[in-house]
Amino acid sequence: METLSRRAVNRATLERQLLLRRAKMSAYDAVEHLAGLQAQAPFPPYFGLWSRLAGFRPAELAELLESRRVVRIALMRGTVHLVTAADALAWRPVVQGIYDRDLKQNALHARALAGLDHDLVSEAARKLLLGGPMPGTALGAELARSWDVPAASLTHLARGRLPLVQTPPRAIWGKAGQTTYACLDEWVGAPLSPPSPASLISRYLRAFGPATVADVQTWAGITRLGEVAASMDLRRYRDEDGRELLDLPELTLPGEDVPAPPRLLGPFDQMILSYADRTRVISDACRKRVISQNGLVKGTLLVDGQVCGFWEIKTSRKAAVIELSPFEKLAKRDLAALEKSAAELVMWAEAAAETHEVRVLPVA
């Protein structure tokens, strides 16, 4: 069994995630290729595509949301993702167990929901949503007319039992909107698919591989995928620590000496969230500085395929400033490339600002 060096695994990850070079593909094709994008906040998917696609325009993704070709829905790990409608229909049944367990164990809501007929409540919620998308608070309030349970807990039950998408104008670039829900199958006009864990594994490997079973399970938020993987026709490698890495047999790997250009990754970028062993792209020490205790993930600086700092955009009146905070002294060439990308990013993200500035903060 071939052993892959850490650098080889890193370069494969960057290639699968469209980060060795900006790809010339549509936003829809990129969302599909990447197995969706982290979307627990409204706008990180736009930054994720900006980092990966040549000439990406926010209006392209906004149109996909408005036309219902892509949707925002809680999927893997119980986290909201932006995925194609087809993938949402295929994947929500596979990860439904996450939501079933949560309804029994959630610290805020499980006790209030314990005595209810969950099927009856979810069916009532579905009927309400047939009248059109509803804010979560309104949905819970309507359900509370029939059940003497806190409205927030009833909304939580509906989100757990039904495949609820978050509808526009939320997450439309340049717009604001409260979270409103619709049933996925009604929203896109198609039924959910039968669960296929093997298909989910294949899509993960195409976007993130080669990877261990533990990596796949961390991304998906479900267990016992080793049994499924064992039955699949997969290529198998070893990493430097002796762990088995899985991959699709038809996929090739880039050479480990392929250059990796400096990049700015967006907030909540899936590159650093989708593995059990995240050290393929970020050290444990850097991870603690990028991800806060309450789970917020900063935009990051990537040099030679590794996270080496973070960035933040700050606005005041009509000025926009992007601050780069490297964790170490960087080579002049790499820093210049990051500054160039930062200037492009702040002008793209804050197009209405009258002035744009890049600041490099001292190494902390």
XYZ file of C-alpha atoms in Angstrom:
364
model
C 0.000 0.000 0.000
C 1.469 3.335 -1.086
C 2.343 5.843 1.636
C 1.522 9.488 1.007
C 3.622 12.218 2.601
C 1.959 15.047 4.502
C 2.816 17.375 1.666
C 1.251 15.027 -0.892
C -1.970 14.865 1.143
C -1.957 18.647 1.467
C -1.559 19.185 -2.265
C -4.325 16.700 -3.041
C -6.616 18.567 -0.643
C -5.822 21.901 -2.250
C -6.482 20.527 -5.728
C -9.811 18.974 -4.793
C -10.823 22.222 -3.103
C -9.927 24.311 -6.180
C -7.163 26.149 -4.338
C -4.086 25.356 -6.427
C -5.465 27.638 -9.125
C -8.708 29.522 -9.587
C -11.123 27.347 -11.521
C -13.008 28.412 -14.612
C -16.373 26.910 -13.777
C -19.834 28.141 -12.899
C -20.865 28.789 -9.307
C -23.369 25.943 -9.564
C -20.722 23.481 -10.753
C -18.375 24.617 -7.996
C -20.983 24.167 -5.249
C -21.653 20.675 -6.568
C -17.962 19.807 -6.945
C -17.114 21.053 -3.449
C -19.892 18.982 -1.843
C -21.495 22.194 -0.686
C -20.153 25.109 1.335
C -20.322 25.973 5.028
C -23.197 28.422 5.467
C -24.025 28.838 9.146
C -23.588 32.562 8.522
C -25.259 34.094 5.448
C -22.280 35.236 3.391
C -19.246 32.922 3.865
C -20.208 30.878 0.755
C -19.650 33.981 -1.384
C -16.130 34.360 0.029
C -15.543 30.635 -0.442
C -16.356 30.891 -4.135
C -14.368 34.118 -4.548
C -11.293 32.246 -3.276
C -11.781 29.426 -5.756
C -13.316 30.726 -8.978
C -12.023 33.036 -11.678
C -14.249 36.089 -12.067
C -16.863 35.029 -9.514
C -19.704 37.527 -9.102
C -22.018 37.506 -6.054
C -25.040 37.923 -8.309
C -24.376 34.474 -9.791
C -24.804 32.728 -6.442
C -27.713 34.975 -5.465
C -29.541 33.971 -8.647
C -29.017 30.289 -7.858
C -30.600 30.777 -4.441
C -33.522 32.734 -5.844
C -34.125 30.170 -8.608
C -33.953 27.375 -5.984
C -31.155 25.512 -7.777
C -29.106 25.779 -4.580
C -30.457 25.915 -1.039
C -29.333 26.607 2.512
C -30.244 23.732 4.805
C -28.980 22.055 7.973
C -27.147 18.922 6.841
C -23.767 17.566 7.843
C -22.867 17.851 11.541
C -26.188 19.614 12.150
C -24.689 22.685 10.462
C -26.270 24.838 7.772
C -24.690 24.224 4.371
C -25.261 25.714 0.951
C -25.702 22.827 -1.485
C -27.371 22.062 -4.768
C -31.038 21.176 -4.483
C -30.249 17.674 -5.759
C -27.629 17.112 -3.070
C -29.948 18.410 -0.350
C -32.607 15.914 -1.427
C -30.043 13.100 -1.439
C -28.138 13.905 1.742
C -30.721 15.002 4.294
C -32.106 11.442 4.649
C -28.554 10.118 5.186
C -27.860 12.499 8.097
C -31.382 12.492 9.589
C -30.103 10.487 12.558
C -28.208 13.585 13.737
C -31.497 15.424 14.161
C -33.355 12.481 15.675
C -30.693 12.167 18.391
C -30.690 15.898 19.009
C -34.424 15.943 19.689
C -33.823 13.432 22.494
C -30.652 14.993 23.890
C -30.771 18.752 23.250
C -30.083 20.569 26.505
C -32.527 23.379 25.767
C -35.433 21.547 24.173
C -35.395 17.788 24.792
C -37.278 17.908 28.082
C -40.044 20.122 26.722
C -40.466 17.875 23.678
C -40.265 14.513 25.444
C -44.001 13.976 25.860
C -45.077 15.082 22.404
C -46.042 13.065 19.363
C -43.242 14.283 17.089
C -44.907 12.972 13.955
C -48.083 14.892 14.726
C -46.252 18.157 15.428
C -44.057 17.895 12.333
C -47.065 17.175 10.137
C -48.801 20.239 11.550
C -45.681 22.280 10.814
C -45.583 20.994 7.238
C -49.221 22.007 6.709
C -48.502 25.495 8.007
C -45.535 25.843 5.652
C -47.641 24.866 2.656
C -49.066 28.361 2.917
C -45.612 29.837 2.231
C -42.278 30.331 4.010
C -42.556 31.341 7.664
C -40.088 32.853 10.133
C -39.088 30.403 12.827
C -40.703 32.489 15.552
C -44.008 32.628 13.695
C -43.951 28.901 12.991
C -43.368 28.120 16.655
C -46.063 30.538 17.769
C -48.620 28.914 15.468
C -47.719 25.443 16.721
C -47.962 26.647 20.330
C -51.677 27.302 19.717
C -52.142 23.514 19.717
C -49.418 22.367 22.119
C -48.624 23.847 25.508
C -44.903 23.857 24.854
C -42.516 26.816 24.403
C -42.682 28.081 20.821
C -38.893 27.899 20.426
C -38.935 24.203 21.290
C -41.678 23.528 18.748
C -39.685 25.336 16.063
C -36.685 23.225 17.019
C -38.764 20.069 16.620
C -39.935 21.169 13.172
C -36.346 21.861 12.087
C -35.280 18.447 13.346
C -38.039 16.372 11.806
C -38.539 18.275 8.555
C -35.932 19.145 5.899
C -36.353 22.890 6.250
C -34.506 25.250 3.911
C -33.752 28.871 4.769
C -35.367 30.923 2.028
C -34.315 34.199 0.373
C -33.851 37.080 0.843
C -31.662 35.711 3.643
C -28.145 35.089 2.295
C -28.734 37.165 -0.839
C -25.629 39.345 -1.278
C -26.306 42.947 -0.308
C -29.634 42.151 1.335
C -30.760 41.369 4.859
C -33.526 39.056 5.937
C -34.666 37.084 8.934
C -34.540 33.309 8.859
C -37.642 31.959 7.144
C -38.324 28.298 6.481
C -39.901 26.144 3.796
C -39.950 22.364 3.350
C -37.185 21.346 0.976
C -39.282 19.022 -1.174
C -42.040 21.610 -1.576
C -39.532 24.398 -2.200
C -37.697 22.632 -5.033
C -40.589 20.522 -6.300
C -38.973 17.102 -5.923
C -39.067 14.262 -3.369
C -36.258 13.280 -1.032
C -34.084 10.386 -2.167
C -33.601 7.043 -0.370
C -30.582 7.206 1.961
C -27.266 6.242 0.333
C -24.281 6.542 2.702
C -21.947 5.145 0.024
C -22.849 7.981 -2.322
C -22.147 10.498 0.438
C -18.713 8.949 1.031
C -17.912 9.132 -2.682
C -18.849 12.798 -2.884
C -16.755 13.608 0.173
C -13.695 11.906 -1.282
C -14.141 13.691 -4.599
C -14.106 17.037 -2.780
C -11.791 16.357 0.185
C -9.878 13.112 -0.344
C -7.790 11.153 0.136
C -9.095 10.882 3.694
C -9.636 8.490 6.583
C -12.987 7.088 7.617
C -12.692 9.307 10.690
C -12.363 12.339 8.415
C -15.532 11.413 6.523
C -17.422 10.848 9.758
C -16.251 14.166 11.192
C -17.477 16.007 8.100
C -20.797 14.162 7.943
C -21.443 14.013 11.660
C -22.490 10.363 11.489
C -20.777 7.129 12.517
C -20.411 3.532 11.287
C -19.268 4.646 7.852
C -16.313 2.273 8.061
C -18.673 -0.624 7.395
C -19.971 1.137 4.292
C -16.509 2.082 3.043
C -15.302 -1.498 3.449
C -17.895 -2.616 0.900
C -16.944 0.031 -1.667
C -14.445 -0.172 -4.519
C -11.939 2.384 -3.242
C -8.239 3.023 -3.623
C -6.353 2.793 -0.363
C -3.187 4.585 0.775
C -1.347 5.079 4.066
C -0.386 8.412 5.553
C 2.890 9.014 7.394
C 1.239 7.989 10.683
C 0.107 4.661 9.249
C -3.568 5.529 8.961
C -5.524 4.210 6.009
C -6.570 6.871 3.498
C -9.472 6.213 1.135
C -9.916 7.624 -2.341
C -11.920 7.091 -5.501
C -10.050 4.770 -7.875
C -10.492 7.016 -10.918
C -8.937 10.094 -9.288
C -5.260 10.982 -9.555
C -3.095 13.023 -7.199
C -0.988 16.062 -8.024
C 2.731 15.880 -7.400
C 3.747 16.901 -3.906
C 6.043 19.559 -5.370
C 3.215 21.417 -7.128
C 3.394 25.038 -5.956
C 0.546 26.288 -3.776
C 0.018 30.037 -4.211
C -0.765 32.209 -1.183
C -4.525 32.545 -0.679
C -7.099 34.277 1.461
C -9.800 31.859 2.575
C -13.177 33.093 3.748
C -14.726 32.838 7.214
C -15.912 29.339 8.131
C -14.013 27.892 5.182
C -14.573 24.151 4.975
C -10.903 23.511 4.281
C -10.207 23.719 8.009
C -13.448 22.233 9.331
C -14.002 19.034 7.353
C -11.409 16.608 8.758
C -10.836 14.712 11.984
C -7.142 15.539 11.536
C -7.066 19.153 10.454
C -3.278 19.361 10.498
C -3.195 18.679 6.759
C -3.963 22.413 6.423
C -3.757 24.005 9.885
C -1.670 23.303 12.968
C -3.348 22.798 16.318
C -1.761 26.006 17.603
C -3.049 28.058 14.672
C -6.485 26.479 14.909
C -6.907 27.814 18.447
C -6.220 31.341 17.173
C -8.555 31.077 14.187
C -11.565 29.345 15.760
C -13.125 30.986 18.802
C -14.561 29.109 21.775
C -18.103 29.759 20.526
C -17.284 28.331 17.106
C -16.696 31.469 15.042
C -14.097 30.894 12.326
C -12.084 33.815 10.964
C -10.992 34.289 7.400
C -7.504 32.830 7.073
C -4.194 33.358 5.298
C -2.819 30.362 3.424
C 0.875 30.118 2.483
C 2.364 26.969 0.965
C -0.906 25.198 1.681
C -0.932 25.912 5.428
C -2.871 28.431 7.489
C -0.464 31.040 8.825
C -2.716 33.880 9.981
C -6.124 35.480 9.638
C -7.760 38.509 8.046
C -10.651 40.778 8.960
C -12.469 43.549 7.094
C -13.399 46.616 9.110
C -15.625 49.398 7.813
C -16.249 52.914 9.105
C -18.401 55.419 7.293
C -17.276 55.123 3.668
C -13.898 53.461 4.265
C -13.072 49.758 4.152
C -9.877 48.341 5.644
C -8.719 44.736 5.473
C -6.260 43.781 8.197
C -3.867 40.869 7.737
C -2.599 39.234 10.936
C 0.194 36.752 10.145
C 1.293 34.394 12.916
C 4.903 34.341 11.723
C 7.323 36.368 9.653
C 6.540 35.675 6.015
C 8.777 35.779 2.976
C 8.493 39.091 1.120
C 7.157 37.371 -1.985
C 4.414 35.563 -0.048
C 3.422 38.678 1.891
C 3.255 40.710 -1.309
C 0.974 38.079 -2.870
C -1.304 38.134 0.176
C -1.456 41.933 0.123
C -2.379 41.885 -3.568
C -5.152 39.363 -2.947
C -6.339 41.328 0.071
C -6.632 44.514 -2.011
C -8.724 42.619 -4.558
C -10.878 41.064 -1.844
C -11.706 44.256 0.033
C -12.649 46.036 -3.194
C -14.817 43.075 -4.196
C -16.501 42.672 -0.796
C -16.975 46.387 -0.080
C -17.541 47.752 -3.567
C -19.607 50.681 -2.295
C -16.847 52.027 -0.044
C -15.074 55.165 -1.271
C -11.663 54.125 0.000
C -10.016 50.721 0.410
C -6.888 49.935 2.397
C -4.760 46.915 3.245
C -2.962 46.850 6.585
C -0.485 44.207 7.706
C -0.405 43.968 11.483
C 2.787 43.066 13.375
C 3.369 39.399 14.081
C 1.876 38.686 17.476
